[in-house]
mmCIF file of C-alpha atoms and ligand atoms in Angstrom:
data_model
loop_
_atom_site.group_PDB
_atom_site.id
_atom_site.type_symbol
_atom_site.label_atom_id
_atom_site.label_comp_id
_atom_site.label_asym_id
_atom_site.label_seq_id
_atom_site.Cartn_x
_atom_site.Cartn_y
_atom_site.Cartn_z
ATOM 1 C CA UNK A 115 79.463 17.241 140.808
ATOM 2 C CA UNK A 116 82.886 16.798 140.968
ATOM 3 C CA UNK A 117 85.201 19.801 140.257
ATOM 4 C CA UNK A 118 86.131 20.818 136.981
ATOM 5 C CA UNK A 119 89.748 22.192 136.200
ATOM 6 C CA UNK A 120 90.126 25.162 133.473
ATOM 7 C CA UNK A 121 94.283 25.857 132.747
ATOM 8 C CA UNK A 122 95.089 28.923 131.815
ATOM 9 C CA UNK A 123 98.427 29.939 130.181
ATOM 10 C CA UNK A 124 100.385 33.153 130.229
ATOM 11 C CA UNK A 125 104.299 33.647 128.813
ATOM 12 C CA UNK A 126 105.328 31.544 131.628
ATOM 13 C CA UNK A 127 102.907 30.667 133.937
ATOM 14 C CA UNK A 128 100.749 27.907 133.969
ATOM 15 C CA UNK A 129 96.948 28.760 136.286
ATOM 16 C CA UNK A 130 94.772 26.308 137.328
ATOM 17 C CA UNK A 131 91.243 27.132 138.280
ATOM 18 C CA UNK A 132 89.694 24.416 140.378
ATOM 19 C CA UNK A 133 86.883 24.163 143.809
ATOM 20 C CA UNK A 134 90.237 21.387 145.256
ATOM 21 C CA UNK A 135 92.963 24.437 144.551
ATOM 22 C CA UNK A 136 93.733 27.836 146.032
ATOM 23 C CA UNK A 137 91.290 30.437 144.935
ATOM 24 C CA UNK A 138 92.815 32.195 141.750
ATOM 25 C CA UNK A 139 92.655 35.944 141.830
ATOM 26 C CA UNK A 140 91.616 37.873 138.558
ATOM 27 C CA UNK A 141 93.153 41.486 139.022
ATOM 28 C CA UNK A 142 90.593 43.899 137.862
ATOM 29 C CA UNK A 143 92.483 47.080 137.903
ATOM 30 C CA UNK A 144 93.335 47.344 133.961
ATOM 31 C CA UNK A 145 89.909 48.690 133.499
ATOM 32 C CA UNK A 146 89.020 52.825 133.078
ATOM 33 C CA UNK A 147 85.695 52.185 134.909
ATOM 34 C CA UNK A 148 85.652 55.201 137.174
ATOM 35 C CA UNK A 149 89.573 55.963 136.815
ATOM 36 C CA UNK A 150 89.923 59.349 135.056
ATOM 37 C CA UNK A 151 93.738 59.254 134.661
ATOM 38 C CA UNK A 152 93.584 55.619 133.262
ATOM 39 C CA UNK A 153 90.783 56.660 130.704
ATOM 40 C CA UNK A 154 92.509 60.158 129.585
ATOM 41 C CA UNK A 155 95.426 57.931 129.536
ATOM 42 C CA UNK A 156 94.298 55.028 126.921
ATOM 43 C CA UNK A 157 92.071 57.985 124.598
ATOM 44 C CA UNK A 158 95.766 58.841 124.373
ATOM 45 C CA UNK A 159 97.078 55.954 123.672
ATOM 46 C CA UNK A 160 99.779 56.107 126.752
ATOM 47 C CA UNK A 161 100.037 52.318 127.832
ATOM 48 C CA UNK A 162 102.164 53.696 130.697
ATOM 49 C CA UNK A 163 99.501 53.137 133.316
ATOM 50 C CA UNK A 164 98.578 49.744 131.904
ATOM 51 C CA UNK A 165 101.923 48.256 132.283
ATOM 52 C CA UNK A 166 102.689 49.905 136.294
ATOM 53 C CA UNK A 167 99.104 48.364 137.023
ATOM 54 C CA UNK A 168 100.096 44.978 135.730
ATOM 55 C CA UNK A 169 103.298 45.104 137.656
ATOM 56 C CA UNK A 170 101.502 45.856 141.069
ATOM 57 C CA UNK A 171 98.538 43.978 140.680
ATOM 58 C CA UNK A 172 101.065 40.719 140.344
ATOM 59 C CA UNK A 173 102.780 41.918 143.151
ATOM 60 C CA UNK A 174 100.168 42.313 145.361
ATOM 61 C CA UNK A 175 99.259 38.515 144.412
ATOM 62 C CA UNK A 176 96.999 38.692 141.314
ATOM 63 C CA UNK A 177 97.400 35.063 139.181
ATOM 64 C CA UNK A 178 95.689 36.499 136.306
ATOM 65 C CA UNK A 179 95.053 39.995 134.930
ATOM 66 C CA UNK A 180 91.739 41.688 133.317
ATOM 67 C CA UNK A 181 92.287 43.580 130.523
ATOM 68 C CA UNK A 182 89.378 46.070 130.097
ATOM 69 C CA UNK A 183 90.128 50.054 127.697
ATOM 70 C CA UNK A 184 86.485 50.393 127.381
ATOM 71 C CA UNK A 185 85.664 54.124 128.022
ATOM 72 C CA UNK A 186 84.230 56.959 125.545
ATOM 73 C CA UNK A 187 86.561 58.125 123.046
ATOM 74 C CA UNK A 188 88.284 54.524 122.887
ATOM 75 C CA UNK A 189 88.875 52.266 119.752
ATOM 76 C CA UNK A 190 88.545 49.291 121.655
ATOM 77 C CA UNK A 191 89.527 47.281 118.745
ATOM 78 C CA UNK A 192 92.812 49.111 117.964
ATOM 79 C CA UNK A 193 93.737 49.707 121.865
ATOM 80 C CA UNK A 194 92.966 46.365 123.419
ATOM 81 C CA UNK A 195 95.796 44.022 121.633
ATOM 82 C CA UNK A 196 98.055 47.173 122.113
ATOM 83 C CA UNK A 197 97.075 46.805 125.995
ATOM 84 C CA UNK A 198 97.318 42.967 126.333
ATOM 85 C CA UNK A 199 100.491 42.802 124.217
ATOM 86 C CA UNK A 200 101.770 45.519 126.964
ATOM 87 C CA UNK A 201 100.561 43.108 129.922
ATOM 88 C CA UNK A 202 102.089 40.113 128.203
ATOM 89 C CA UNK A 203 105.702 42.036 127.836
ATOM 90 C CA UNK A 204 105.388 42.884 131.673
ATOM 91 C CA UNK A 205 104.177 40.189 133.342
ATOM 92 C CA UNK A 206 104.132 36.483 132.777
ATOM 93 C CA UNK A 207 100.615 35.464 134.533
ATOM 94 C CA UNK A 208 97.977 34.887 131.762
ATOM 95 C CA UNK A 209 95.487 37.863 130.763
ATOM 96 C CA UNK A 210 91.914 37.930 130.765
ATOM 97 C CA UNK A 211 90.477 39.377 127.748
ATOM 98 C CA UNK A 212 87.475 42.090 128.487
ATOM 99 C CA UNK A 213 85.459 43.647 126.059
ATOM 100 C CA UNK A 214 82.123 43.197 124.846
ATOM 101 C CA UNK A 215 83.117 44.048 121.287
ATOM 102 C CA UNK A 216 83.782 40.891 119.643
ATOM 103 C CA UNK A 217 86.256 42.545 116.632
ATOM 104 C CA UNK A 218 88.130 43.906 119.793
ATOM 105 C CA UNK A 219 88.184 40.312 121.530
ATOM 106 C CA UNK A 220 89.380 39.022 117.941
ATOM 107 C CA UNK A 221 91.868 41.420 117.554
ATOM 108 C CA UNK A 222 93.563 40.843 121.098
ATOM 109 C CA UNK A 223 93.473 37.119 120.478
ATOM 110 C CA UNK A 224 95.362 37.474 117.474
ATOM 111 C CA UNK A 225 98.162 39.563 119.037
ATOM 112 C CA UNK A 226 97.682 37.168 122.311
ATOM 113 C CA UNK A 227 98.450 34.447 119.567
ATOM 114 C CA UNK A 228 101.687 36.080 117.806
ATOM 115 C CA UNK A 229 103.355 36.263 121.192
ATOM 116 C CA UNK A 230 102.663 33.457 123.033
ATOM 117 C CA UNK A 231 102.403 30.537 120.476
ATOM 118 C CA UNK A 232 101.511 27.975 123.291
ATOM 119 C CA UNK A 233 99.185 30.176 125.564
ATOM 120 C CA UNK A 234 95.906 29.932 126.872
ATOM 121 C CA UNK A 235 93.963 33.225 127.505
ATOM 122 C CA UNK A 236 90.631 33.621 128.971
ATOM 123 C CA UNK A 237 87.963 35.600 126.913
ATOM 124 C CA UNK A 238 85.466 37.983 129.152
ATOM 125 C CA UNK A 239 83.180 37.191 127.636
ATOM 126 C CA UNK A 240 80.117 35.635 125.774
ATOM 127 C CA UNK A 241 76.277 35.823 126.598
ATOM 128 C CA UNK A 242 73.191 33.709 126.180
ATOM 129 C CA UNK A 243 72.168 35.904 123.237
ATOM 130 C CA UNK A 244 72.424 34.230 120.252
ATOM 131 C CA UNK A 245 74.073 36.837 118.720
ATOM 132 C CA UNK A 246 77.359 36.540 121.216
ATOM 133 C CA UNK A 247 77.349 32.839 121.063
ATOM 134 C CA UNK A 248 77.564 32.516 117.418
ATOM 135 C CA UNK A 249 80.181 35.597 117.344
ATOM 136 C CA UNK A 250 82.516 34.511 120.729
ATOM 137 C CA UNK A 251 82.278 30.941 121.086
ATOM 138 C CA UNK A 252 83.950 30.198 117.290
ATOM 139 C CA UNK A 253 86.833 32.455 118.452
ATOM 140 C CA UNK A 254 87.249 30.430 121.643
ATOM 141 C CA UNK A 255 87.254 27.464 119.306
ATOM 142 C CA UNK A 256 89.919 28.961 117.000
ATOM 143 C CA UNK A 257 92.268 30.281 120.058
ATOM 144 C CA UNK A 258 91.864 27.419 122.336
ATOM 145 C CA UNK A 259 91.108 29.742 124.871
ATOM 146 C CA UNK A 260 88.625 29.728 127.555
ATOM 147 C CA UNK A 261 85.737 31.815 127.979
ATOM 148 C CA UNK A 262 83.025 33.598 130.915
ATOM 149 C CA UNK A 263 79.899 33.119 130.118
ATOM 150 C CA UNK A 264 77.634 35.487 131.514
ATOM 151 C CA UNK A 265 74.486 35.202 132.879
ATOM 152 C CA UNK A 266 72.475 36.998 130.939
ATOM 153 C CA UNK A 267 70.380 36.975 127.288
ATOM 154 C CA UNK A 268 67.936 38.601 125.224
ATOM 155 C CA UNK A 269 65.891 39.484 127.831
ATOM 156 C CA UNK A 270 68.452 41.359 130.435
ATOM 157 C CA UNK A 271 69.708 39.933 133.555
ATOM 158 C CA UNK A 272 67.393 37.521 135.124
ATOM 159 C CA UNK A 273 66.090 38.274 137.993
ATOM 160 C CA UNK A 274 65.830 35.465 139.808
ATOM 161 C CA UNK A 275 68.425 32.442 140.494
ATOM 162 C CA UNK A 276 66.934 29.866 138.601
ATOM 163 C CA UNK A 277 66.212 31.307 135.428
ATOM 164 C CA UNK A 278 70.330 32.587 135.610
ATOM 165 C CA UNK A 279 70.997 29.048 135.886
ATOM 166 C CA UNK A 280 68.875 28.074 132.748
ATOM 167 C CA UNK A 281 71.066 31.062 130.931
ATOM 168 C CA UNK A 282 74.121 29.215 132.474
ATOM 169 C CA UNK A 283 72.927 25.653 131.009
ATOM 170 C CA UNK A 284 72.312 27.249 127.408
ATOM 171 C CA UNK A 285 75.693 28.571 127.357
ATOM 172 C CA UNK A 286 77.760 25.436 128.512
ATOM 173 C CA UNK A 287 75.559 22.868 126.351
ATOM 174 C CA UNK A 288 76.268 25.513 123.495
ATOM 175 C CA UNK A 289 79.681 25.231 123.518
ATOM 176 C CA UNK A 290 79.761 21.626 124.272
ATOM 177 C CA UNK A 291 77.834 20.937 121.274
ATOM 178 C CA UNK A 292 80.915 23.223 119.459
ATOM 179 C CA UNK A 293 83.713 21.109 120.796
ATOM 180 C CA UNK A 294 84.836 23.187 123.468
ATOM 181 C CA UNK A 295 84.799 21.343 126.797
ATOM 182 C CA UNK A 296 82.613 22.270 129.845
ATOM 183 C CA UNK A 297 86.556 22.938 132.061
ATOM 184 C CA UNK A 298 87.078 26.062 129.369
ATOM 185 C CA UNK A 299 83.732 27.480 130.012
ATOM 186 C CA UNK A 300 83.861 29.855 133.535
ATOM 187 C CA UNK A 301 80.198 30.889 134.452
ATOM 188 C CA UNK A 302 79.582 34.568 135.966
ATOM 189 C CA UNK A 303 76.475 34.865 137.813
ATOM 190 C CA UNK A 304 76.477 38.756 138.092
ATOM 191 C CA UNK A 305 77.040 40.487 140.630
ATOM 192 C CA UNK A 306 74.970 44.002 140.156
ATOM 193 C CA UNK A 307 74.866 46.568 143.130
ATOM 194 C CA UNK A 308 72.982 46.008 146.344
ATOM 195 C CA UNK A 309 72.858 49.920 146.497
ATOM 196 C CA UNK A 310 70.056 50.170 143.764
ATOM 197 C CA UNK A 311 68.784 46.223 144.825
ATOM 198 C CA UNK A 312 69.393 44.839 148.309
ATOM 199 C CA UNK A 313 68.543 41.652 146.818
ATOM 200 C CA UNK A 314 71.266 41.726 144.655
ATOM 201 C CA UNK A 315 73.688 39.985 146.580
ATOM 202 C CA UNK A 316 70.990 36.891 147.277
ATOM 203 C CA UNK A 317 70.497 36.331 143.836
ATOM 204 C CA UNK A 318 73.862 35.831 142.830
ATOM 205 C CA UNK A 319 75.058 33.498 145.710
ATOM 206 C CA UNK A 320 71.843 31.510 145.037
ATOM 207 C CA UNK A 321 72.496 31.084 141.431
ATOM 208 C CA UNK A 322 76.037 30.318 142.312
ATOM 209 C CA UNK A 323 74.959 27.632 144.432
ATOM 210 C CA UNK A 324 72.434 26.024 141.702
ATOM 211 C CA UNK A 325 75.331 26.204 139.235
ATOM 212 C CA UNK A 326 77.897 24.721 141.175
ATOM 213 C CA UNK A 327 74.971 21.840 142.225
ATOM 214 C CA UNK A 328 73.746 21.327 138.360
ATOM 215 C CA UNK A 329 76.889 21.968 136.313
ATOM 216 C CA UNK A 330 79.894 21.889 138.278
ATOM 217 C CA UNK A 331 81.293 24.540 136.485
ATOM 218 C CA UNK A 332 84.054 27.147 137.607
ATOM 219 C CA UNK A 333 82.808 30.537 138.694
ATOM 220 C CA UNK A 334 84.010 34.180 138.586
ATOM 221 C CA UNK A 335 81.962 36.969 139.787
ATOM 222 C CA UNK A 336 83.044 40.995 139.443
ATOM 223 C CA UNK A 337 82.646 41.452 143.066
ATOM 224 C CA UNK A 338 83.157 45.593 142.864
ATOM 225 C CA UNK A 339 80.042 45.990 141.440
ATOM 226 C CA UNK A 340 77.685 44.798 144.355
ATOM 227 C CA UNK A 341 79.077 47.869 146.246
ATOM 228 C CA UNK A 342 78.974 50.754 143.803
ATOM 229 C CA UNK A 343 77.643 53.719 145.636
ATOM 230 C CA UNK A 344 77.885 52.774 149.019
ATOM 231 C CA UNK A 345 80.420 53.643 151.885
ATOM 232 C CA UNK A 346 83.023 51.279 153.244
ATOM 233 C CA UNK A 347 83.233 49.503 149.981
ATOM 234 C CA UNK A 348 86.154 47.291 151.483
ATOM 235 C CA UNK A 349 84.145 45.665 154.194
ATOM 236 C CA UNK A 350 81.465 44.539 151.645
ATOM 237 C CA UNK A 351 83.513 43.312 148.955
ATOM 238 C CA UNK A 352 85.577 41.243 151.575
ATOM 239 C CA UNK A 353 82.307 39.978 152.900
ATOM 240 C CA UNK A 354 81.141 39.320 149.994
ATOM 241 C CA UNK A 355 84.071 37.450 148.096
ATOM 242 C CA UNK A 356 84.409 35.127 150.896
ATOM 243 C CA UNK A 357 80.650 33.748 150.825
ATOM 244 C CA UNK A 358 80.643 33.898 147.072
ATOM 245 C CA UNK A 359 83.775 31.689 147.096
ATOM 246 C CA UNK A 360 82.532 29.672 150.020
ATOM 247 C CA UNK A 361 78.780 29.135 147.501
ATOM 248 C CA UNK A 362 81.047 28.228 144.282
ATOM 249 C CA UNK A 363 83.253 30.988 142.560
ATOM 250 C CA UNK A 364 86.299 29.585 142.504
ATOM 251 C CA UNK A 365 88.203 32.844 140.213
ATOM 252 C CA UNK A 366 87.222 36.287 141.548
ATOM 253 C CA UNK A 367 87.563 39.680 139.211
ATOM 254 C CA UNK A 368 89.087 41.649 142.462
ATOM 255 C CA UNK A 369 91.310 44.323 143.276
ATOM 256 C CA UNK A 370 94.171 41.826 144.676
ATOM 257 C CA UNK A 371 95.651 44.401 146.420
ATOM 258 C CA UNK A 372 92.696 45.137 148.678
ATOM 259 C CA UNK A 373 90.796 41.902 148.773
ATOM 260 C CA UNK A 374 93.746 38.347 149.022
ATOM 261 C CA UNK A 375 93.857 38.882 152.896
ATOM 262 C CA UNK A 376 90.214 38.116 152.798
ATOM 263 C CA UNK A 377 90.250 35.138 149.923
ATOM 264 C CA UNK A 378 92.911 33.947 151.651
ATOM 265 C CA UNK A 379 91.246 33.723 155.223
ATOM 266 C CA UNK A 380 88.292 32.272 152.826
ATOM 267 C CA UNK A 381 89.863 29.689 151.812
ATOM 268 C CA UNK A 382 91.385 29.036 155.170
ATOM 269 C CA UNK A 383 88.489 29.023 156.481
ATOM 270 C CA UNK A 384 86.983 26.157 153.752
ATOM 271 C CA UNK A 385 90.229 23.635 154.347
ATOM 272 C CA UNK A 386 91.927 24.958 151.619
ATOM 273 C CA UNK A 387 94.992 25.920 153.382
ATOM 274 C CA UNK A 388 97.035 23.004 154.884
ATOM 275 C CA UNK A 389 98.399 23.875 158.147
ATOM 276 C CA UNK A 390 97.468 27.703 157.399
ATOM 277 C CA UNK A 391 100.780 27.766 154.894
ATOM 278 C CA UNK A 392 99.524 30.330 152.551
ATOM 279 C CA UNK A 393 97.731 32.457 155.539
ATOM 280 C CA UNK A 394 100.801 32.460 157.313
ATOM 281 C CA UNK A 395 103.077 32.912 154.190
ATOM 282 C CA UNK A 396 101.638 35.954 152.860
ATOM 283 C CA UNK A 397 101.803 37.674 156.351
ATOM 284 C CA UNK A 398 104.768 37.137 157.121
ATOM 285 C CA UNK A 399 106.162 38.425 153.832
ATOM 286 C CA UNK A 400 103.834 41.472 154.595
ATOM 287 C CA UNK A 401 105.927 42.264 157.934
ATOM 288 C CA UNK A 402 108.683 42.036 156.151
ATOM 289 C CA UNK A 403 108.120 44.628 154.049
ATOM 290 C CA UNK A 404 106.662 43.087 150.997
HETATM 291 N N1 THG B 80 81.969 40.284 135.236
HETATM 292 C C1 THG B 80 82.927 40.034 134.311
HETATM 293 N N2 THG B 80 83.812 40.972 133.940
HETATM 294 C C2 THG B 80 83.757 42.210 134.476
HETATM 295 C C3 THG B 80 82.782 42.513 135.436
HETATM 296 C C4 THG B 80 81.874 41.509 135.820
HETATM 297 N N3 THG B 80 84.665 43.166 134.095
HETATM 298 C C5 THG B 80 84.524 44.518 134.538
HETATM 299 C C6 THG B 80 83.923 44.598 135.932
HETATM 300 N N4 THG B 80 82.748 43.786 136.004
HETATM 301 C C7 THG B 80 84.918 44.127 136.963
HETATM 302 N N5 THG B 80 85.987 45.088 137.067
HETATM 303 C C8 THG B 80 85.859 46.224 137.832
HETATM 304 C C9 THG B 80 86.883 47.142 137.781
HETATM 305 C C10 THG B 80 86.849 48.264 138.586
HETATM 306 C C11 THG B 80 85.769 48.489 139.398
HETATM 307 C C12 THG B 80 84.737 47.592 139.447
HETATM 308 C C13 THG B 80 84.774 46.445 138.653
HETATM 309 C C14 THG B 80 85.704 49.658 140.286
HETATM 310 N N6 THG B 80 86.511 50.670 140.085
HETATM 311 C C15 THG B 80 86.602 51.772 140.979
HETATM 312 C C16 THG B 80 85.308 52.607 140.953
HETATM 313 O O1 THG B 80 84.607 52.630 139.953
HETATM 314 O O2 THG B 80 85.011 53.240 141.942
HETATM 315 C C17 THG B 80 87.768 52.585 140.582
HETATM 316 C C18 THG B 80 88.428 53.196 141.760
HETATM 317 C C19 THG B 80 89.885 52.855 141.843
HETATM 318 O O3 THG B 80 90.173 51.703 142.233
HETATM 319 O O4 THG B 80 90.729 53.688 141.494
HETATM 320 O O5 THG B 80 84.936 49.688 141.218
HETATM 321 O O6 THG B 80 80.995 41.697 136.665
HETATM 322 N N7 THG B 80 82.977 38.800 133.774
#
C-alpha cells in the first residue's frame, strides 16, 4: 500500500501526516480526563488553563493540539468552540477537534471556520455506528476537514484484530462513497488499558498492522490509555508509542512533553531521521536550555 498523506491546516501552519514523514505529535493535554484543576476550571468557564497548555504543549514539540472539555457539569457544545477559538488565538499549529457530541463538534467547526477561512481541522471523531456516520461524516464533508475514525460500532470495541479492521473498512468505504477521500480519513485502532486486559496492547498493534496492510490508511492511537492504573506509566507509553508507530500509526494523541524523545528515537530508529538531524537537533536545544 503505498502511503497516504492527510494535510492539516492551522492559522499558519501547514501538517502533513504521512508513513515517508516525521511522526506528527497530537498533544493530548487540553483534555479534563483526570485533571481536577482543568475540569473545575472549564465548569467555570476560565479558558486560562486551556490557552498556558496550548502554549507548552507547542513548545515542548506538539504539531497539532487535542481539544477535549468533556467532564460532568460541562456544556460541551457551548465550551468547546470557546476552547478551540482560545487554541487558535494562541497557537498557530492546527487543532484536533474531540468530543463525542456531534452538536459540540458542529459548533467548534463553525467557530474553527469564522477564524481561519482556509483551515483544515481534524474531527475526533466518528464511529462505525450508523448513527455517527450519518451525523459526523456530512460535517467533515461541509468543513473540509479530516476525521478519526474509530474502531468501534454497535456492538462495542471488537475484540479481536480482524473484526477492528472490518470496522476500519466500513468507515473508510463510507466516506469514500460521500466524497471525502481515503488521505482525510485517520483510523484509531484503540488503545484500552493493559491493566484491566494484558491483551490489550496485542490487539491494537495487530489491527494496526492489518490496517496499514489492507487500507494504507494513517493511524493515531491515544496511547495514555493502555497504561491507566499502572505504575511507571512513562516507560510503557514510550514503549508502547514506538512499536505502535513502528506497526503503522503515523499521528500519536501523546503528552509531547513526556513522550517526543521516544517518537523521535522511533523514528530514528525506522530511517526516518537522515543523518540523526532531528535526534540530534532536539537535544541539543534541550542542553541549551530549551
Ligand atoms: N482516541 C482518540 N481520541 C482520544 C483518545 C483515544 N482522546 C482522549 C484520549 N483518548 C486521549 N487523551 C488523553 C488525555 C489524557 C490522558 C489520557 C488520554 C491521561 N491523563 C492523565 C490521567 O488521567 O492520569 C492526567 C494526568 C496529568 O497529566 O495531569 O492519562 O484513545 N481518537
Amino acid at each position: 500500500m503505498p502511503s497516504l498523506k492527510t494535510v492539516l491546516k492551522g492559522k499558519g501552519k501547514e501538517v502533513i501526516i504521512s508513513r515517508d514523514l516525521p511522526t506528527v505529535i497530537i498533544g493530548e493535554r487540553i483534555n479534563p480526563t483526570g485533571k481536577k484543576k482543568l475540569a473545575a476550571a472549564l465548569e467555570a468557564g476560565d479558558l486560562e488553563l486551556v490557552r498556558k497548555e496550548a502554549l507548552a504543549q507547542v513548545e515542548a514539540g506538539a504539531d497539532v493540539l487535542d481539544v477535549n472539555v468533556g467532564a460532568a457539569g460541562v456544556d460541551e457544545v457551548d465550551m468547546l468552540p470557546k476552547a478551540v477559538k482560545v487554541v487558535l488565538e494562541t497557537v498557530d499549529v492546527p487543532v484536533c477537534i474531540d468530543s463525542a457530541n456531534p452538536d459540540a463538534l458542529a459548533a467548534a467547526l463553525a467557530v474553527h471556520r469564522e477564524l481561519v477561512p482556509d483551515g483544515k481541522p481534524l474531527i475526533n471523531s466518528v464511529n462505525g455506528e450508523e448513527k455517527s456516520l450519518k451525523r459526523v461524516l456530512p460535517l467533515v464533508k461541509e468543513y473540509g476537514a479530516a476525521v478519526i475514525g474509530l474502531c468501534m460500532d454497535e456492538e462495542g470495541i471488537p475484540p479481536t484484530p480482524e473484526r477492528r479492521l472490518e470496522v476500519a473498512k466500513k468507515i473508510v468505504e463510507m466516506a469514500e462513497a460521500m466524497k471525502i477521500p481515503r488521505e482525510d480519513v485517520i483510523i484509531d485502532c484503540l488503545a484500552l488499558t493493559m491493566g484491566a486486559d494484558s491483551k490489550a496492547g496485542w490487539v491494537a498493534l495487530e489491527a494496526i498492522r492489518m490496517v496499514r496492510a489492507e487500507l494504507g490508511v494513517n493511524m493515531t492511537l491515544g496511547v495514555s490509555n493502555i497504561s491507566f492504573g499502572l505504575p511507571e506509566r512513562e516507560v510503557i507509553n514510550g514503549v508502547f508509542v514506538a512499536m505502535a508507530i513502528a506497526a503503522g500509526v503515523t499521528c500519536p494523541i501523546v503528552d509531547a512533553a513526556k513522550l517526543r524523545s521516544y517518537i523521535l528515537a522511533a523514528d530514528l530508529a525506522l530511517g526516518r531521521d537522515e543523518y540523526a538531524m532531528r535526534y540530534i537537533q532536539a537535544f541539543r536545544k534541550r542542553r541549551k536550555g530549551r
